[in-house]
């Protein structure tokens, strides 16, 4: 193969690798559990992160006129193996909401209350911690343990 | 019973496939073609059996056989017929069965006899395809059996998941499967070609495996492209977020094999051309690797989201399938890449032994070959980028012990420059396509210089257009320049080649053009695909960089501004049909030119699924699309939360999609007339294009009504919609029941409260005592109250007035003229006109006293 080809190929590859690494540094989110987030250094806390936790049903408050929904999520393990050892996601979620000592996080989300925002649902929130200690979620994804087993195949769902 | 038969014939198909693979192996060992024939017959039997299994499952759906768990979970008695069909691929089990059947059918077609070279490759290809078939049929049998039965028959099924009841979704899975299954055939022939190379004593067949699979590559490409486009459109229409691509792992899973396949299609062109010139190198090794990679990525796509390796919103149950697919991926990658290394290692060893007689290819980087090489590299880098993004949490956890997650922003940033570079290559390639030397020569002769000049003009013109239309971000202007350049040079390529042909053959322009397209379908189909991509790029720039999204609460009758639109929510309606509760808002849309349309964003709630399906209202235009999504509503229905998304240039995205498919179809169009395939292929192509055009534009998803109201008094047509705040009030020309003149002229200088009501409307009557009280209070402050009753006779109106004790002026609008002029959609509705005759306030529904008083105080205070 000609040298110019190799050079051009390497050049493109290096540029793309640079893009990959630098974008991960600037625009990718940390994916953390609440405990991990609490343990973060002060200067990292303002960053955009993704948190996952179990929703406490009683804490859900919805103001339809803004619209804005506030709720509290509690610590669940982030590691899949740990979840499986504890008996699956549904069991982990049920345990988390009944554990008064679990780390908590108040979340505010500007938007309509999603149907799936229920007691014991798993919430994945993307956003950042505000100075007042409330987590401001730009995105809110929910998984319900009861529907979790519903069987849409991968290729149907995109 | 039905279920048992289904299971039995699926199992028989598995055995037949196994026999086919073994027979092919024996034929390789013994060199006895009869074994090969026997194996082929077994493959045909397997395809027929799996076809039968699919038919049985269809039959089970059509006869509402809910004993079969899969039918009960994806169909119901009331489900329309077409949904009973499409429910076949509404879940994992049925999808895998369909996949297995398609795999078997396409394998039979791909293993038909051919020329000498193909015959040499068929035995090993049959072995590989048998293994692939065994894998998919085996998974269907052991892990994901669609024929599993309940012990007793349920009365009714759950029905198909509501979000899948969309035309885009009907065709999206099967077309993607065509792409996925189609990729197994290049994989099989690539492996066969490598193995044949490695076998000692067997003479190397002349020619290349890529010529055998070229048609399959195009078929797979068409399937994947159409599947991806339909998926995008579905997301745009149904998912209720106003976007079409969210870089979700499931989307990425379909995109990655598309990248490698597109790269392979480019590599194949160069290998073909090199072969024709008598050169050998071309991109042969790349092409093998790309074929292997594409197949492995198909497996990855089906496996990734259910393995737990990737976090996704779509990540449903982590089924046992993850491990099975992981093993399959590793096996196919190791086999494929291992064979490539072994074969090319052996080849270079042999080359060293004897001097090569064939022509060495030697092209500078700035030549057609060089640019194709860069294209392949870029596609591989894109695949790598998307792959890394999809597994970023897992990768970063391993590397730095912390999970990072790649959002859309990450993907846009990483892939954006690479896509831009691809468009640049597209633009430059036709200009220096015949090598730099040829370019210099033709530059002197003026033709290429003219092309380059046109390209730059095109880039400038596109930037100018963009600026004129108000797209001023520098990055987007750079993007426009690239698309302009690429579009012009692609068109130039057509013009230039037509002109040369005209000259050479002395043909008329249109004859030359059609001749060109007809005789070199793949080449010019490719250029049309490029044009489609360029159009899509314009759409992507517009929608990604200039999207406006706003979510807000609308009170009935009060206008709100979104971009250059003014939206007025009129009223909310609900209707229950079967298990579905539909709620829709009627929203009137105005632009600076007045009434534009009425939009009906709707939400269907399916109680059985605890799931809502959002049918967005979409007003499409060349400049931009406006999407309205109903996000929520108040209990009494007088306020709704709407999400409005303005997607500039989205039109070009969908137009480009169709052009893109048309180009692919042209490339795929059979070369010569005659033969069954040459009848089937055009039918397939035409129906596919028509179907996708329908799915993308023809569906009534964005429900938009244009209501023109004829204004009989002035003889002109006034466009519908309610009279708006800040606009001159429509004319009044009524006489009160007590003989008062209630005309615009008579009421000028007064603040007028117009209350539309009807005697049969309880809410109106409840509201009227309050109106009377306020009317009395403001009597001497220049405020006149006027009641306008409609759809009633004078008797009942007078009775009602006496009953309630109304003393302000009331007129009867028998003809409904005033009602239509004010664009009333129900009663009660109240308007306040200021002394100049301008609408100052509009309220739909019963009015609260403090609201009315505060509005009146503000107006009275002005005086």
PDB file of N, CA, C and O in Angstrom, chain A residues 2 5 8 16 19-20 22-24 26-31 36 50 64-65 67 78 80 111-112 115 126 148 150 152-158, chain B residues 89 91-92 158 164 172 177 234 250 305-306 314 316-318 362-363 365 370 373 385 402-405 409-410 413-414 551 553 605 612 631:
ATOM      1  N   UNK A   2       0.428   2.214  -0.700  1.00  0.00           N
ATOM      2  CA  UNK A   2       1.248   3.418  -0.819  1.00  0.00           C
ATOM      3  C   UNK A   2       1.341   4.186   0.494  1.00  0.00           C
ATOM      4  O   UNK A   2       0.414   4.155   1.310  1.00  0.00           O
ATOM      5  N   UNK A   5      -1.393   6.770   1.225  1.00  0.00           N
ATOM      6  CA  UNK A   5      -2.646   6.202   1.719  1.00  0.00           C
ATOM      7  C   UNK A   5      -2.567   5.980   3.227  1.00  0.00           C
ATOM      8  O   UNK A   5      -3.467   6.341   3.973  1.00  0.00           O
ATOM      9  N   UNK A   8      -2.666   9.248   5.115  1.00  0.00           N
ATOM     10  CA  UNK A   8      -3.999   9.856   5.153  1.00  0.00           C
ATOM     11  C   UNK A   8      -4.904   9.087   6.112  1.00  0.00           C
ATOM     12  O   UNK A   8      -5.630   9.673   6.914  1.00  0.00           O
ATOM     13  N   UNK A  16     -10.094  11.413  14.453  1.00  0.00           N
ATOM     14  CA  UNK A  16     -11.330  10.883  15.016  1.00  0.00           C
ATOM     15  C   UNK A  16     -11.125  10.455  16.470  1.00  0.00           C
ATOM     16  O   UNK A  16     -11.964  10.716  17.334  1.00  0.00           O
ATOM     17  N   UNK A  19     -11.257  13.420  18.553  1.00  0.00           N
ATOM     18  CA  UNK A  19     -12.646  13.838  18.736  1.00  0.00           C
ATOM     19  C   UNK A  19     -13.333  12.988  19.794  1.00  0.00           C
ATOM     20  O   UNK A  19     -14.048  13.499  20.663  1.00  0.00           O
ATOM     21  N   UNK A  20     -13.115  11.671  19.708  1.00  0.00           N
ATOM     22  CA  UNK A  20     -13.749  10.756  20.659  1.00  0.00           C
ATOM     23  C   UNK A  20     -13.358  11.107  22.084  1.00  0.00           C
ATOM     24  O   UNK A  20     -14.205  11.267  22.966  1.00  0.00           O
ATOM     25  N   UNK A  22     -11.822  13.871  23.299  1.00  0.00           N
ATOM     26  CA  UNK A  22     -12.129  15.220  23.781  1.00  0.00           C
ATOM     27  C   UNK A  22     -13.631  15.369  24.028  1.00  0.00           C
ATOM     28  O   UNK A  22     -14.045  16.020  24.982  1.00  0.00           O
ATOM     29  N   UNK A  23     -14.455  14.745  23.175  1.00  0.00           N
ATOM     30  CA  UNK A  23     -15.901  14.849  23.398  1.00  0.00           C
ATOM     31  C   UNK A  23     -16.305  14.136  24.680  1.00  0.00           C
ATOM     32  O   UNK A  23     -17.212  14.580  25.380  1.00  0.00           O
ATOM     33  N   UNK A  24     -15.623  13.033  24.961  1.00  0.00           N
ATOM     34  CA  UNK A  24     -15.945  12.328  26.204  1.00  0.00           C
ATOM     35  C   UNK A  24     -15.632  13.223  27.398  1.00  0.00           C
ATOM     36  O   UNK A  24     -16.355  13.247  28.380  1.00  0.00           O
ATOM     37  N   UNK A  26     -15.732  16.536  27.418  1.00  0.00           N
ATOM     38  CA  UNK A  26     -16.543  17.744  27.535  1.00  0.00           C
ATOM     39  C   UNK A  26     -18.040  17.485  27.532  1.00  0.00           C
ATOM     40  O   UNK A  26     -18.770  18.089  28.315  1.00  0.00           O
ATOM     41  N   UNK A  27     -18.521  16.614  26.679  1.00  0.00           N
ATOM     42  CA  UNK A  27     -19.977  16.526  26.548  1.00  0.00           C
ATOM     43  C   UNK A  27     -20.583  15.244  27.087  1.00  0.00           C
ATOM     44  O   UNK A  27     -21.793  15.152  27.196  1.00  0.00           O
ATOM     45  N   UNK A  28     -19.767  14.237  27.398  1.00  0.00           N
ATOM     46  CA  UNK A  28     -20.376  13.014  27.917  1.00  0.00           C
ATOM     47  C   UNK A  28     -20.759  13.221  29.371  1.00  0.00           C
ATOM     48  O   UNK A  28     -20.148  13.999  30.091  1.00  0.00           O
ATOM     49  N   UNK A  29     -21.774  12.530  29.784  1.00  0.00           N
ATOM     50  CA  UNK A  29     -22.233  12.633  31.165  1.00  0.00           C
ATOM     51  C   UNK A  29     -21.593  11.550  32.022  1.00  0.00           C
ATOM     52  O   UNK A  29     -21.417  10.439  31.572  1.00  0.00           O
ATOM     53  N   UNK A  30     -21.330  11.897  33.278  1.00  0.00           N
ATOM     54  CA  UNK A  30     -21.033  10.855  34.251  1.00  0.00           C
ATOM     55  C   UNK A  30     -22.284  10.044  34.454  1.00  0.00           C
ATOM     56  O   UNK A  30     -23.379  10.583  34.542  1.00  0.00           O
ATOM     57  N   UNK A  31     -22.133   8.776  34.604  1.00  0.00           N
ATOM     58  CA  UNK A  31     -23.280   7.949  34.965  1.00  0.00           C
ATOM     59  C   UNK A  31     -23.023   7.468  36.386  1.00  0.00           C
ATOM     60  O   UNK A  31     -22.095   6.703  36.615  1.00  0.00           O
ATOM     61  N   UNK A  36     -22.530   7.660  44.844  1.00  0.00           N
ATOM     62  CA  UNK A  36     -21.303   8.053  44.138  1.00  0.00           C
ATOM     63  C   UNK A  36     -21.293   9.558  43.891  1.00  0.00           C
ATOM     64  O   UNK A  36     -20.272  10.223  44.013  1.00  0.00           O
ATOM     65  N   UNK A  50     -25.558  11.927  34.900  1.00  0.00           N
ATOM     66  CA  UNK A  50     -26.748  11.094  34.793  1.00  0.00           C
ATOM     67  C   UNK A  50     -26.856  10.299  36.084  1.00  0.00           C
ATOM     68  O   UNK A  50     -25.903   9.641  36.486  1.00  0.00           O
ATOM     69  N   UNK A  64     -49.263  21.527  37.270  1.00  0.00           N
ATOM     70  CA  UNK A  64     -49.605  21.463  35.844  1.00  0.00           C
ATOM     71  C   UNK A  64     -49.521  22.824  35.169  1.00  0.00           C
ATOM     72  O   UNK A  64     -49.443  22.909  33.948  1.00  0.00           O
ATOM     73  N   UNK A  65     -49.520  23.902  35.956  1.00  0.00           N
ATOM     74  CA  UNK A  65     -49.604  25.213  35.303  1.00  0.00           C
ATOM     75  C   UNK A  65     -48.250  25.679  34.774  1.00  0.00           C
ATOM     76  O   UNK A  65     -48.185  26.576  33.958  1.00  0.00           O
ATOM     77  N   UNK A  67     -45.486  23.600  33.186  1.00  0.00           N
ATOM     78  CA  UNK A  67     -45.656  22.464  34.073  1.00  0.00           C
ATOM     79  C   UNK A  67     -44.310  22.022  34.653  1.00  0.00           C
ATOM     80  O   UNK A  67     -43.295  22.108  33.996  1.00  0.00           O
ATOM     81  N   UNK A  78     -25.673   0.706  40.978  1.00  0.00           N
ATOM     82  CA  UNK A  78     -25.557   0.942  39.553  1.00  0.00           C
ATOM     83  C   UNK A  78     -25.056  -0.276  38.813  1.00  0.00           C
ATOM     84  O   UNK A  78     -25.244  -0.407  37.611  1.00  0.00           O
ATOM     85  N   UNK A  80     -24.869  -3.877  37.401  1.00  0.00           N
ATOM     86  CA  UNK A  80     -25.879  -4.852  37.018  1.00  0.00           C
ATOM     87  C   UNK A  80     -25.731  -6.159  37.806  1.00  0.00           C
ATOM     88  O   UNK A  80     -26.699  -6.789  38.178  1.00  0.00           O
ATOM     89  N   UNK A 111     -41.530  19.968  32.973  1.00  0.00           N
ATOM     90  CA  UNK A 111     -42.195  19.241  31.909  1.00  0.00           C
ATOM     91  C   UNK A 111     -43.415  18.544  32.450  1.00  0.00           C
ATOM     92  O   UNK A 111     -43.714  18.611  33.642  1.00  0.00           O
ATOM     93  N   UNK A 112     -44.095  17.878  31.553  1.00  0.00           N
ATOM     94  CA  UNK A 112     -45.318  17.203  31.934  1.00  0.00           C
ATOM     95  C   UNK A 112     -44.993  15.943  32.710  1.00  0.00           C
ATOM     96  O   UNK A 112     -43.992  15.280  32.435  1.00  0.00           O
ATOM     97  N   UNK A 115     -46.394   9.309  32.507  1.00  0.00           N
ATOM     98  CA  UNK A 115     -47.251   8.264  33.057  1.00  0.00           C
ATOM     99  C   UNK A 115     -46.484   7.305  33.963  1.00  0.00           C
ATOM    100  O   UNK A 115     -47.011   6.795  34.931  1.00  0.00           O
ATOM    101  N   UNK A 126     -30.979  13.153  33.755  1.00  0.00           N
ATOM    102  CA  UNK A 126     -29.779  13.802  33.238  1.00  0.00           C
ATOM    103  C   UNK A 126     -29.887  15.281  33.547  1.00  0.00           C
ATOM    104  O   UNK A 126     -30.903  15.897  33.254  1.00  0.00           O
ATOM    105  N   UNK A 148     -41.177  -3.909  32.759  1.00  0.00           N
ATOM    106  CA  UNK A 148     -39.808  -4.112  32.328  1.00  0.00           C
ATOM    107  C   UNK A 148     -39.659  -5.381  31.510  1.00  0.00           C
ATOM    108  O   UNK A 148     -38.840  -5.494  30.626  1.00  0.00           O
ATOM    109  N   UNK A 150     -41.814  -6.583  29.523  1.00  0.00           N
ATOM    110  CA  UNK A 150     -42.574  -6.540  28.275  1.00  0.00           C
ATOM    111  C   UNK A 150     -41.613  -6.748  27.105  1.00  0.00           C
ATOM    112  O   UNK A 150     -40.502  -6.254  27.074  1.00  0.00           O
ATOM    113  N   UNK A 152     -40.747  -6.225  23.750  1.00  0.00           N
ATOM    114  CA  UNK A 152     -40.501  -5.661  22.426  1.00  0.00           C
ATOM    115  C   UNK A 152     -39.095  -6.051  22.023  1.00  0.00           C
ATOM    116  O   UNK A 152     -38.161  -5.800  22.753  1.00  0.00           O
ATOM    117  N   UNK A 153     -38.961  -6.662  20.882  1.00  0.00           N
ATOM    118  CA  UNK A 153     -37.606  -7.028  20.495  1.00  0.00           C
ATOM    119  C   UNK A 153     -36.815  -5.788  20.115  1.00  0.00           C
ATOM    120  O   UNK A 153     -37.382  -4.756  19.766  1.00  0.00           O
ATOM    121  N   UNK A 154     -35.531  -5.917  20.207  1.00  0.00           N
ATOM    122  CA  UNK A 154     -34.651  -4.784  19.959  1.00  0.00           C
ATOM    123  C   UNK A 154     -34.954  -4.125  18.623  1.00  0.00           C
ATOM    124  O   UNK A 154     -35.079  -2.925  18.534  1.00  0.00           O
ATOM    125  N   UNK A 155     -35.108  -4.919  17.610  1.00  0.00           N
ATOM    126  CA  UNK A 155     -35.195  -4.346  16.270  1.00  0.00           C
ATOM    127  C   UNK A 155     -36.543  -3.712  15.984  1.00  0.00           C
ATOM    128  O   UNK A 155     -36.722  -3.049  14.993  1.00  0.00           O
ATOM    129  N   UNK A 156     -37.506  -3.932  16.870  1.00  0.00           N
ATOM    130  CA  UNK A 156     -38.808  -3.314  16.660  1.00  0.00           C
ATOM    131  C   UNK A 156     -38.839  -1.932  17.286  1.00  0.00           C
ATOM    132  O   UNK A 156     -39.553  -1.064  16.853  1.00  0.00           O
ATOM    133  N   UNK A 157     -38.020  -1.783  18.306  1.00  0.00           N
ATOM    134  CA  UNK A 157     -38.260  -0.651  19.186  1.00  0.00           C
ATOM    135  C   UNK A 157     -37.599   0.648  18.754  1.00  0.00           C
ATOM    136  O   UNK A 157     -37.859   1.683  19.319  1.00  0.00           O
ATOM    137  N   UNK A 158     -36.765   0.628  17.782  1.00  0.00           N
ATOM    138  CA  UNK A 158     -36.029   1.868  17.526  1.00  0.00           C
ATOM    139  C   UNK A 158     -36.842   2.873  16.738  1.00  0.00           C
ATOM    140  O   UNK A 158     -37.908   2.582  16.277  1.00  0.00           O
TER     141      UNK A 158
ATOM    142  N   UNK B  89     -44.614  -9.792  13.502  1.00  0.00           N
ATOM    143  CA  UNK B  89     -43.288  -9.336  13.912  1.00  0.00           C
ATOM    144  C   UNK B  89     -43.388  -8.276  15.018  1.00  0.00           C
ATOM    145  O   UNK B  89     -42.502  -7.464  15.186  1.00  0.00           O
ATOM    146  N   UNK B  91     -43.283  -8.898  18.168  1.00  0.00           N
ATOM    147  CA  UNK B  91     -42.535  -9.302  19.360  1.00  0.00           C
ATOM    148  C   UNK B  91     -41.319 -10.112  18.972  1.00  0.00           C
ATOM    149  O   UNK B  91     -41.109 -10.441  17.799  1.00  0.00           O
ATOM    150  N   UNK B  92     -40.523 -10.425  19.962  1.00  0.00           N
ATOM    151  CA  UNK B  92     -39.247 -11.080  19.696  1.00  0.00           C
ATOM    152  C   UNK B  92     -39.406 -12.457  19.048  1.00  0.00           C
ATOM    153  O   UNK B  92     -38.743 -12.767  18.069  1.00  0.00           O
ATOM    154  N   UNK B 158     -54.196  -9.467  24.368  1.00  0.00           N
ATOM    155  CA  UNK B 158     -53.881  -8.117  24.842  1.00  0.00           C
ATOM    156  C   UNK B 158     -53.882  -7.093  23.724  1.00  0.00           C
ATOM    157  O   UNK B 158     -53.976  -5.906  23.961  1.00  0.00           O
ATOM    158  N   UNK B 164     -46.848   0.525  18.133  1.00  0.00           N
ATOM    159  CA  UNK B 164     -46.452  -0.145  16.893  1.00  0.00           C
ATOM    160  C   UNK B 164     -47.540  -0.080  15.832  1.00  0.00           C
ATOM    161  O   UNK B 164     -47.387  -0.590  14.743  1.00  0.00           O
ATOM    162  N   UNK B 172     -41.279  -1.293   8.843  1.00  0.00           N
ATOM    163  CA  UNK B 172     -39.927  -1.062   9.362  1.00  0.00           C
ATOM    164  C   UNK B 172     -39.212  -2.364   9.725  1.00  0.00           C
ATOM    165  O   UNK B 172     -38.108  -2.614   9.230  1.00  0.00           O
ATOM    166  N   UNK B 177     -35.076  -6.530   8.345  1.00  0.00           N
ATOM    167  CA  UNK B 177     -34.655  -7.931   8.285  1.00  0.00           C
ATOM    168  C   UNK B 177     -34.095  -8.262   6.919  1.00  0.00           C
ATOM    169  O   UNK B 177     -33.139  -9.035   6.801  1.00  0.00           O
ATOM    170  N   UNK B 234     -41.164   7.242  11.774  1.00  0.00           N
ATOM    171  CA  UNK B 234     -42.040   6.790  12.862  1.00  0.00           C
ATOM    172  C   UNK B 234     -41.759   7.605  14.123  1.00  0.00           C
ATOM    173  O   UNK B 234     -42.676   8.077  14.791  1.00  0.00           O
ATOM    174  N   UNK B 250     -30.340   1.471  20.170  1.00  0.00           N
ATOM    175  CA  UNK B 250     -31.059   0.622  19.230  1.00  0.00           C
ATOM    176  C   UNK B 250     -30.990   1.188  17.812  1.00  0.00           C
ATOM    177  O   UNK B 250     -30.840   0.457  16.836  1.00  0.00           O
ATOM    178  N   UNK B 305     -28.901  -4.728  22.788  1.00  0.00           N
ATOM    179  CA  UNK B 305     -29.820  -4.087  23.709  1.00  0.00           C
ATOM    180  C   UNK B 305     -30.400  -5.048  24.726  1.00  0.00           C
ATOM    181  O   UNK B 305     -30.997  -4.636  25.703  1.00  0.00           O
ATOM    182  N   UNK B 306     -30.292  -6.359  24.481  1.00  0.00           N
ATOM    183  CA  UNK B 306     -30.862  -7.236  25.485  1.00  0.00           C
ATOM    184  C   UNK B 306     -29.782  -7.951  26.285  1.00  0.00           C
ATOM    185  O   UNK B 306     -30.022  -8.946  26.938  1.00  0.00           O
ATOM    186  N   UNK B 314     -34.582   1.632  25.728  1.00  0.00           N
ATOM    187  CA  UNK B 314     -35.250   0.492  25.126  1.00  0.00           C
ATOM    188  C   UNK B 314     -34.781  -0.816  25.750  1.00  0.00           C
ATOM    189  O   UNK B 314     -35.244  -1.858  25.376  1.00  0.00           O
ATOM    190  N   UNK B 316     -34.923  -3.645  27.306  1.00  0.00           N
ATOM    191  CA  UNK B 316     -35.943  -4.424  27.987  1.00  0.00           C
ATOM    192  C   UNK B 316     -35.260  -5.590  28.677  1.00  0.00           C
ATOM    193  O   UNK B 316     -34.051  -5.604  28.830  1.00  0.00           O
ATOM    194  N   UNK B 317     -36.083  -6.550  29.068  1.00  0.00           N
ATOM    195  CA  UNK B 317     -35.568  -7.644  29.872  1.00  0.00           C
ATOM    196  C   UNK B 317     -34.253  -8.171  29.323  1.00  0.00           C
ATOM    197  O   UNK B 317     -34.078  -8.354  28.120  1.00  0.00           O
ATOM    198  N   UNK B 318     -33.320  -8.388  30.237  1.00  0.00           N
ATOM    199  CA  UNK B 318     -32.054  -8.984  29.839  1.00  0.00           C
ATOM    200  C   UNK B 318     -32.330 -10.472  29.693  1.00  0.00           C
ATOM    201  O   UNK B 318     -32.375 -11.213  30.647  1.00  0.00           O
ATOM    202  N   UNK B 362      -1.134   1.642  -8.996  1.00  0.00           N
ATOM    203  CA  UNK B 362      -0.406   2.717  -8.351  1.00  0.00           C
ATOM    204  C   UNK B 362      -1.142   4.022  -8.609  1.00  0.00           C
ATOM    205  O   UNK B 362      -1.014   4.614  -9.673  1.00  0.00           O
ATOM    206  N   UNK B 363      -1.912   4.427  -7.637  1.00  0.00           N
ATOM    207  CA  UNK B 363      -2.680   5.648  -7.824  1.00  0.00           C
ATOM    208  C   UNK B 363      -2.353   6.635  -6.713  1.00  0.00           C
ATOM    209  O   UNK B 363      -2.224   6.248  -5.559  1.00  0.00           O
ATOM    210  N   UNK B 365      -3.052   9.647  -4.004  1.00  0.00           N
ATOM    211  CA  UNK B 365      -4.164   9.790  -3.084  1.00  0.00           C
ATOM    212  C   UNK B 365      -5.293  10.624  -3.707  1.00  0.00           C
ATOM    213  O   UNK B 365      -6.463  10.358  -3.489  1.00  0.00           O
ATOM    214  N   UNK B 370      -7.928   6.830  -4.595  1.00  0.00           N
ATOM    215  CA  UNK B 370      -7.533   7.420  -3.321  1.00  0.00           C
ATOM    216  C   UNK B 370      -8.732   7.948  -2.550  1.00  0.00           C
ATOM    217  O   UNK B 370      -8.865   7.731  -1.349  1.00  0.00           O
ATOM    218  N   UNK B 373     -10.728   5.233  -1.162  1.00  0.00           N
ATOM    219  CA  UNK B 373     -10.047   4.712   0.024  1.00  0.00           C
ATOM    220  C   UNK B 373     -10.391   5.566   1.239  1.00  0.00           C
ATOM    221  O   UNK B 373     -10.751   5.050   2.305  1.00  0.00           O
ATOM    222  N   UNK B 385     -16.777   5.212  15.844  1.00  0.00           N
ATOM    223  CA  UNK B 385     -17.280   6.270  16.727  1.00  0.00           C
ATOM    224  C   UNK B 385     -18.611   5.874  17.339  1.00  0.00           C
ATOM    225  O   UNK B 385     -18.829   6.013  18.545  1.00  0.00           O
ATOM    226  N   UNK B 402     -14.982   4.816  35.887  1.00  0.00           N
ATOM    227  CA  UNK B 402     -16.125   5.692  36.077  1.00  0.00           C
ATOM    228  C   UNK B 402     -16.974   5.614  34.817  1.00  0.00           C
ATOM    229  O   UNK B 402     -16.434   5.566  33.727  1.00  0.00           O
ATOM    230  N   UNK B 403     -18.272   5.561  34.980  1.00  0.00           N
ATOM    231  CA  UNK B 403     -19.110   5.416  33.788  1.00  0.00           C
ATOM    232  C   UNK B 403     -19.419   6.766  33.164  1.00  0.00           C
ATOM    233  O   UNK B 403     -19.976   7.651  33.800  1.00  0.00           O
ATOM    234  N   UNK B 404     -19.049   6.921  31.915  1.00  0.00           N
ATOM    235  CA  UNK B 404     -19.460   8.088  31.144  1.00  0.00           C
ATOM    236  C   UNK B 404     -20.555   7.651  30.202  1.00  0.00           C
ATOM    237  O   UNK B 404     -20.558   6.514  29.733  1.00  0.00           O
ATOM    238  N   UNK B 405     -21.446   8.564  29.905  1.00  0.00           N
ATOM    239  CA  UNK B 405     -22.530   8.210  29.023  1.00  0.00           C
ATOM    240  C   UNK B 405     -22.548   9.197  27.868  1.00  0.00           C
ATOM    241  O   UNK B 405     -22.384  10.399  28.079  1.00  0.00           O
ATOM    242  N   UNK B 409     -25.522  15.012  22.147  1.00  0.00           N
ATOM    243  CA  UNK B 409     -24.523  16.064  21.945  1.00  0.00           C
ATOM    244  C   UNK B 409     -23.159  15.453  21.607  1.00  0.00           C
ATOM    245  O   UNK B 409     -22.450  15.892  20.710  1.00  0.00           O
ATOM    246  N   UNK B 410     -22.820  14.402  22.339  1.00  0.00           N
ATOM    247  CA  UNK B 410     -21.554  13.696  22.117  1.00  0.00           C
ATOM    248  C   UNK B 410     -21.496  13.174  20.689  1.00  0.00           C
ATOM    249  O   UNK B 410     -20.528  13.388  19.965  1.00  0.00           O
ATOM    250  N   UNK B 413     -21.210  15.875  17.997  1.00  0.00           N
ATOM    251  CA  UNK B 413     -19.884  16.468  17.974  1.00  0.00           C
ATOM    252  C   UNK B 413     -18.868  15.541  17.316  1.00  0.00           C
ATOM    253  O   UNK B 413     -17.999  15.969  16.574  1.00  0.00           O
ATOM    254  N   UNK B 414     -19.000  14.243  17.615  1.00  0.00           N
ATOM    255  CA  UNK B 414     -18.016  13.301  17.089  1.00  0.00           C
ATOM    256  C   UNK B 414     -18.263  13.001  15.613  1.00  0.00           C
ATOM    257  O   UNK B 414     -17.335  12.965  14.807  1.00  0.00           O
ATOM    258  N   UNK B 551     -42.293  24.449  25.293  1.00  0.00           N
ATOM    259  CA  UNK B 551     -43.387  23.749  25.957  1.00  0.00           C
ATOM    260  C   UNK B 551     -44.074  24.739  26.867  1.00  0.00           C
ATOM    261  O   UNK B 551     -43.424  25.375  27.683  1.00  0.00           O
ATOM    262  N   UNK B 553     -48.087  26.242  28.721  1.00  0.00           N
ATOM    263  CA  UNK B 553     -49.491  26.040  29.026  1.00  0.00           C
ATOM    264  C   UNK B 553     -50.305  27.058  28.234  1.00  0.00           C
ATOM    265  O   UNK B 553     -49.986  28.240  28.218  1.00  0.00           O
ATOM    266  N   UNK B 605     -54.922   7.051  24.794  1.00  0.00           N
ATOM    267  CA  UNK B 605     -54.528   6.346  25.999  1.00  0.00           C
ATOM    268  C   UNK B 605     -55.085   4.926  25.932  1.00  0.00           C
ATOM    269  O   UNK B 605     -56.281   4.739  25.731  1.00  0.00           O
ATOM    270  N   UNK B 612     -49.608   5.538  26.574  1.00  0.00           N
ATOM    271  CA  UNK B 612     -50.196   6.586  25.747  1.00  0.00           C
ATOM    272  C   UNK B 612     -49.445   6.686  24.435  1.00  0.00           C
ATOM    273  O   UNK B 612     -48.242   6.484  24.369  1.00  0.00           O
ATOM    274  N   UNK B 631     -49.252  17.550  25.432  1.00  0.00           N
ATOM    275  CA  UNK B 631     -48.476  16.959  26.519  1.00  0.00           C
ATOM    276  C   UNK B 631     -49.297  16.803  27.797  1.00  0.00           C
ATOM    277  O   UNK B 631     -48.958  16.006  28.653  1.00  0.00           O
TER     278      UNK B 631
END
